[in-house]
Short mmCIF file of C-alpha atoms in Angstrom, two decimals:
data_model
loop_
_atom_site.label_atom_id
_atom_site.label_comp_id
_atom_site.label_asym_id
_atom_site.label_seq_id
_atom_site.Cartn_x
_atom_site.Cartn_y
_atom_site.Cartn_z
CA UNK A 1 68.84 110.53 106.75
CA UNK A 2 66.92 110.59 103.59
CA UNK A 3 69.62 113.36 102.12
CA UNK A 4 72.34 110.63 103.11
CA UNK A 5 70.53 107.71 101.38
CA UNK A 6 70.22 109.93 98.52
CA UNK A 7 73.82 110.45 98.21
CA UNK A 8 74.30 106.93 98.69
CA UNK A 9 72.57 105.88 96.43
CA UNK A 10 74.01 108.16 94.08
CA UNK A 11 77.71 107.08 94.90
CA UNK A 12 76.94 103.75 94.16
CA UNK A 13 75.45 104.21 90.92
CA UNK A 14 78.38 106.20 89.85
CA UNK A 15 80.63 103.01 90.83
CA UNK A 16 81.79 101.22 88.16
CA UNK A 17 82.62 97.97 90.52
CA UNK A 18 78.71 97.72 90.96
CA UNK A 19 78.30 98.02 86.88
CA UNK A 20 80.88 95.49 86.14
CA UNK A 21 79.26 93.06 88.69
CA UNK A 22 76.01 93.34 87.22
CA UNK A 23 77.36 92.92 83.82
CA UNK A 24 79.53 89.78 85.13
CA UNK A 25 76.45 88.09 87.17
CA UNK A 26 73.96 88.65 83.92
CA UNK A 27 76.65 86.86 81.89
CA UNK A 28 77.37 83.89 84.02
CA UNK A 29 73.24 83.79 84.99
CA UNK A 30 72.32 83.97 81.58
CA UNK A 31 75.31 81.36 81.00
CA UNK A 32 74.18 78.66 83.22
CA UNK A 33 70.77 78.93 83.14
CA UNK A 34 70.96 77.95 79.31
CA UNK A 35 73.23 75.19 79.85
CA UNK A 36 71.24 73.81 82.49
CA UNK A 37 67.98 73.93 80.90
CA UNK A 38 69.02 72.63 77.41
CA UNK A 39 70.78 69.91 79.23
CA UNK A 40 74.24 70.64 78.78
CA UNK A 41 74.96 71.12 82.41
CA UNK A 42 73.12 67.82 83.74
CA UNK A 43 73.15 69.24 87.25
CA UNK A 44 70.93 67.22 90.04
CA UNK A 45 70.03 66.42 93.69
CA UNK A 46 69.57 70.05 94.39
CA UNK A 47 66.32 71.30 96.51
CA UNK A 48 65.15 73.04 93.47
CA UNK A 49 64.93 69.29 91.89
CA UNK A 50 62.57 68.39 95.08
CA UNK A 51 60.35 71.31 94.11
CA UNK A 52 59.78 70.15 90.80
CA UNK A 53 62.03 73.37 89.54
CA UNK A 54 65.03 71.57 87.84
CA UNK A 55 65.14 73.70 85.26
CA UNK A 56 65.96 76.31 87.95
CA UNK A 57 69.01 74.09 89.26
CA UNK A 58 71.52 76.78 88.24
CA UNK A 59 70.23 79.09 90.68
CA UNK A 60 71.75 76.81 93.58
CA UNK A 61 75.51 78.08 92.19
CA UNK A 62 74.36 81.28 92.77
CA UNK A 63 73.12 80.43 96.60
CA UNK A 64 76.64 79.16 97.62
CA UNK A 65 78.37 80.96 100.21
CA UNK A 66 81.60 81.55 98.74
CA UNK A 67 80.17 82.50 95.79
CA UNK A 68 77.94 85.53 97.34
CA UNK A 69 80.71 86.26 99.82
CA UNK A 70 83.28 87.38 96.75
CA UNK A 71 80.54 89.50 94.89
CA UNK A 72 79.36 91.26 98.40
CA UNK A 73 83.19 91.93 99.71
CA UNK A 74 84.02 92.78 96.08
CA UNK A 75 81.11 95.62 96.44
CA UNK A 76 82.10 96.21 99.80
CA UNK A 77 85.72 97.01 98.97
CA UNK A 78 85.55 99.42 96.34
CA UNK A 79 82.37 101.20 97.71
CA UNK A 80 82.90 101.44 101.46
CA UNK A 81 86.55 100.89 101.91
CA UNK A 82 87.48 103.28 99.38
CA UNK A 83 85.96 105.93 101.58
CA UNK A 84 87.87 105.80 104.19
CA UNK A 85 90.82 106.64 101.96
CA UNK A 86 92.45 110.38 101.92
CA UNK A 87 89.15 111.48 99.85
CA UNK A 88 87.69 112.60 103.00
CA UNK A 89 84.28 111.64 102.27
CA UNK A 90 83.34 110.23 105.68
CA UNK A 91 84.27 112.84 107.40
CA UNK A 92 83.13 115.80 105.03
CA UNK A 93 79.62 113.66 105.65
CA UNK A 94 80.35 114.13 109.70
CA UNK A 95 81.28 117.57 109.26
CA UNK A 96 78.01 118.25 107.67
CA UNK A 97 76.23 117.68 110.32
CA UNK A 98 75.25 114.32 109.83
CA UNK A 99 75.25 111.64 112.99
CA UNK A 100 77.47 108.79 112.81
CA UNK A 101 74.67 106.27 113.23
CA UNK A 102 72.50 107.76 110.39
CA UNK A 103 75.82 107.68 108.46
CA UNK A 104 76.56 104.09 109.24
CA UNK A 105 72.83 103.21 108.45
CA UNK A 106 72.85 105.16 105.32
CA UNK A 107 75.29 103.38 103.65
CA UNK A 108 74.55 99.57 105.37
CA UNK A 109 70.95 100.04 103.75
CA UNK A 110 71.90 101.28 99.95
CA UNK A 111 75.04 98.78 100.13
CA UNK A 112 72.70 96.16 100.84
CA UNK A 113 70.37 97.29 98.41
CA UNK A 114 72.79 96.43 95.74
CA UNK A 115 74.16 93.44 97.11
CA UNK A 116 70.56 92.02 97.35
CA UNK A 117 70.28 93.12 93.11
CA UNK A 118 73.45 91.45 92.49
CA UNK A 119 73.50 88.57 94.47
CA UNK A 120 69.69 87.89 94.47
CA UNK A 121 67.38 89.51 91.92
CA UNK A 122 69.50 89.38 88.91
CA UNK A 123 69.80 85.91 88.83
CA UNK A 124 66.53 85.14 89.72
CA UNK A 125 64.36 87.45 87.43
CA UNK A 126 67.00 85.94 84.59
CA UNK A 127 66.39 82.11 85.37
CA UNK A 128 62.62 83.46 85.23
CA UNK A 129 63.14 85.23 81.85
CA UNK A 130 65.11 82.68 80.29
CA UNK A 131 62.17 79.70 81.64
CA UNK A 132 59.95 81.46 79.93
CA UNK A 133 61.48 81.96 76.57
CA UNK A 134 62.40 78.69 76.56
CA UNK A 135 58.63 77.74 76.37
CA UNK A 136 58.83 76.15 80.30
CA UNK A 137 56.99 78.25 82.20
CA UNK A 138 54.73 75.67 83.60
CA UNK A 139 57.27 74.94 85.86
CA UNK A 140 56.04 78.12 87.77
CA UNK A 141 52.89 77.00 89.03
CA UNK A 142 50.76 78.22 92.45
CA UNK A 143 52.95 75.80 94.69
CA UNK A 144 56.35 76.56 93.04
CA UNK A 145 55.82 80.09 93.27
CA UNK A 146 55.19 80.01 97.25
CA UNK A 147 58.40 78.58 97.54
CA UNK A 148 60.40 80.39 95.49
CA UNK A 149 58.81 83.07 97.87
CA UNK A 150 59.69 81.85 100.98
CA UNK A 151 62.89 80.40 100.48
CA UNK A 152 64.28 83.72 98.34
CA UNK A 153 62.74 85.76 101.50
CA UNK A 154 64.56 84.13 104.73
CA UNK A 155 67.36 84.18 102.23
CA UNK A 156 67.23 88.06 101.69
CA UNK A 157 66.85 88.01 105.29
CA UNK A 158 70.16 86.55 106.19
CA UNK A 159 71.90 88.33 103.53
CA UNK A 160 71.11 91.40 105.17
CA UNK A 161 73.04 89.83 108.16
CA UNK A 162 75.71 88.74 105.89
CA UNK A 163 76.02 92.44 104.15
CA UNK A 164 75.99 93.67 108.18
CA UNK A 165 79.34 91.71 108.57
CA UNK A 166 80.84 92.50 105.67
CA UNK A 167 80.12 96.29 106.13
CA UNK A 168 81.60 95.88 109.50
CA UNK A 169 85.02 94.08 107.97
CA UNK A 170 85.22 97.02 105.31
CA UNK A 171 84.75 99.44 108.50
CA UNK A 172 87.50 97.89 110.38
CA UNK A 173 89.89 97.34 107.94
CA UNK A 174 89.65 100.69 105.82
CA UNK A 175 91.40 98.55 102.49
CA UNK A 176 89.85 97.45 99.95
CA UNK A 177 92.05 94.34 99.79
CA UNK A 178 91.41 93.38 103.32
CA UNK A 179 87.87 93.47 103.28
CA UNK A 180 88.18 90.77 100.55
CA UNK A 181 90.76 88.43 102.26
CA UNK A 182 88.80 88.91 105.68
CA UNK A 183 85.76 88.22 104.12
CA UNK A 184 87.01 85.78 101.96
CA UNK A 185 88.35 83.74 105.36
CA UNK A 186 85.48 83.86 107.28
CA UNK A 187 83.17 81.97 104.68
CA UNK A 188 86.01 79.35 104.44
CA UNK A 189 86.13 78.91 108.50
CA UNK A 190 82.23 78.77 108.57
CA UNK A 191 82.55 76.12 105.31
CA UNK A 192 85.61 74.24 107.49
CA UNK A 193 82.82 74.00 110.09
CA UNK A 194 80.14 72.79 108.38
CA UNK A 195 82.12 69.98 106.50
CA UNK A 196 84.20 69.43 108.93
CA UNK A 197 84.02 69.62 112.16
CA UNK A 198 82.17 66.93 114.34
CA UNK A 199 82.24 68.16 117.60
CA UNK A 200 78.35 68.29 118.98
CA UNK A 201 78.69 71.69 120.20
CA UNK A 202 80.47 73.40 117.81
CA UNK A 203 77.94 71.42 115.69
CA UNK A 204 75.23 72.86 117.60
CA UNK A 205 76.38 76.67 117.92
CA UNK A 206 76.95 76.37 114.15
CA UNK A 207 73.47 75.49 112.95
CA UNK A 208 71.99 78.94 115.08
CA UNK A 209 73.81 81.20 113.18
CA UNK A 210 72.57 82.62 109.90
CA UNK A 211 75.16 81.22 107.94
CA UNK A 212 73.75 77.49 108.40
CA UNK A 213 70.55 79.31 107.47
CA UNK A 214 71.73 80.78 103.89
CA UNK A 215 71.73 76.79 102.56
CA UNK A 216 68.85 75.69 105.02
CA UNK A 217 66.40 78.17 103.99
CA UNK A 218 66.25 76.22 100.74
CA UNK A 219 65.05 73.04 102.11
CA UNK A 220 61.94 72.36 100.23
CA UNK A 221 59.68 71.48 103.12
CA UNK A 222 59.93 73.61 106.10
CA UNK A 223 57.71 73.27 109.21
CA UNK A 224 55.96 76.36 110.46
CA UNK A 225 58.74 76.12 113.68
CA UNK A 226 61.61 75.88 111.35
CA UNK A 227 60.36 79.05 109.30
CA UNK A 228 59.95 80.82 112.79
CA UNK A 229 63.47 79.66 114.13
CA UNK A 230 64.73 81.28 110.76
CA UNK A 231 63.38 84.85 110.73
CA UNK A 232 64.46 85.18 114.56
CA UNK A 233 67.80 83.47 113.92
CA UNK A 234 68.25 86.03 111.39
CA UNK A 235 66.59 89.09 113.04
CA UNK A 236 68.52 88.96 116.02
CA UNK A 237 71.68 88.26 114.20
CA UNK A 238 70.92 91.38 112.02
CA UNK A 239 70.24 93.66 115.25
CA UNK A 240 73.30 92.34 117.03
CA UNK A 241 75.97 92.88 114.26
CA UNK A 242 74.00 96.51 113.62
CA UNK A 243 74.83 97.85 117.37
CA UNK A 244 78.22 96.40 117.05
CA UNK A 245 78.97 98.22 113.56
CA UNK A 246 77.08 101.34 115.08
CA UNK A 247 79.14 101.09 117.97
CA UNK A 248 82.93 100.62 116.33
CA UNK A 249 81.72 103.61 113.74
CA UNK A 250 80.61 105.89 116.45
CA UNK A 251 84.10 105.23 118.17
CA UNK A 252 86.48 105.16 115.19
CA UNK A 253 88.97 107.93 114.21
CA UNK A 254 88.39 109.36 110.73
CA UNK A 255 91.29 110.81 108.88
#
């Protein structure tokens, strides 16, 4: 296992997708983060303005579904997809010895490893940075801190269900395109929902997933049950995506 994360790990360092999204999400971080906090981007009403973080509002662009959803099945595609191209290097990995499940966990753990850097520590450590240089960092107080911590950890949480999905798509489809486009369509259905429909139910169902939890885990005061509902909302979500990816990659034909 630890030979197969080191590859891994490896591969994906040698990616130049991954490089050219960090370089894109530093930009654009760096970007809005100065326009918000020298007031050109007057942007309000966000649960970072109820914590007293304002000058932090840009990081709310970088919490939107859609938004996370093209970086992760942009990573996705040209890092898991590829593999299952004519290169053989899934099944030179199975022929090795390996098992299918430490495979599948293999790369699900260093893919999410650099979705989590992308979408996640890059542009918070650069709102941080930039806070600070700008001669703010009061803002970042005792209280502030603890939320920053919660909310950015039952976020990392469900983004580890979200990567679980995508990973699943990109094992599916094999294409680097399709992983995209399926991804892609599934934020917009779960968006469709949220905005749109109003049947109780559906409303209901909805709002126990992890993708209601992404934007809810921001809310700026969250009861001790609400915190709880989160982390198992998003545990069992993880596990239950995890045997179904296990399951379709112990069962799928590789070329």
């Amino acid at each position: 296992m630890m030979n197969l994360m080191k590859a891994e790990i490896y591969k994906l360092s040698r990616n130049h997708t991954f490089w050219v999204l960090i370089g894109v999400v530093t930009g654009l971080s760096a970007l809005l983060h100065c326009l918000v906090i020298t007031d050109w981007w007057l942007l309000s009403g966000t649960e970072f303005d109820k914590a007293g973080l304002s000058e932090l509002n840009a990081l709310s662009a970088f919490t939107l579904l859609l938004y996370f959803n093209f970086i992760v099945s942009t990573l996705a595609a040209f890092y898991i997809s590829t593999e299952f191209r004519h290169n053989g290097v899934i099944k030179n990995q199975m022929m090795s010895g390996n098992k299918r499940t430490n495979i599948f966990m293999a790369k699900y753990i260093v893919f999410s490893l650099g979705s989590f850097l992308v979408t996640v520590l890059i542009p918070l450590l650069t709102a941080i940075i930039l806070v600070l240089l700008f001669g703010q960092g009061d803002i970042l107080n005792v209280a502030n801190l603890i939320y920053l911590g919660r909310a950015y950890s039952l976020f990392t949480l469900q983004l580890l269900s979200f990567t679980a999905i995508v990973l699943l798509i990109a094992t599916l489809t094999e294409d680097s395109g399709k992983t995209i486009i399926f991804s892609l369509l599934l934020s917009i259905v779960m968006f469709a929902i949220e905005k749109f429909i109003t049947a109780s139910f559906i409303k209901m169902l909805y709002e126990h997933t992890f993708f209601y939890q992404l934007s809810e885990v921001f809310t700026y005061t969250m009861t001790k049950d609400e915190m709880i509902q989160s982390i198992l909302i998003g545990f069992l979500s993880l596990m239950v995506i995890l045997l179904c990816g296990i399951f379709i990659f112990k069962r799928k034909e590789i070329q």
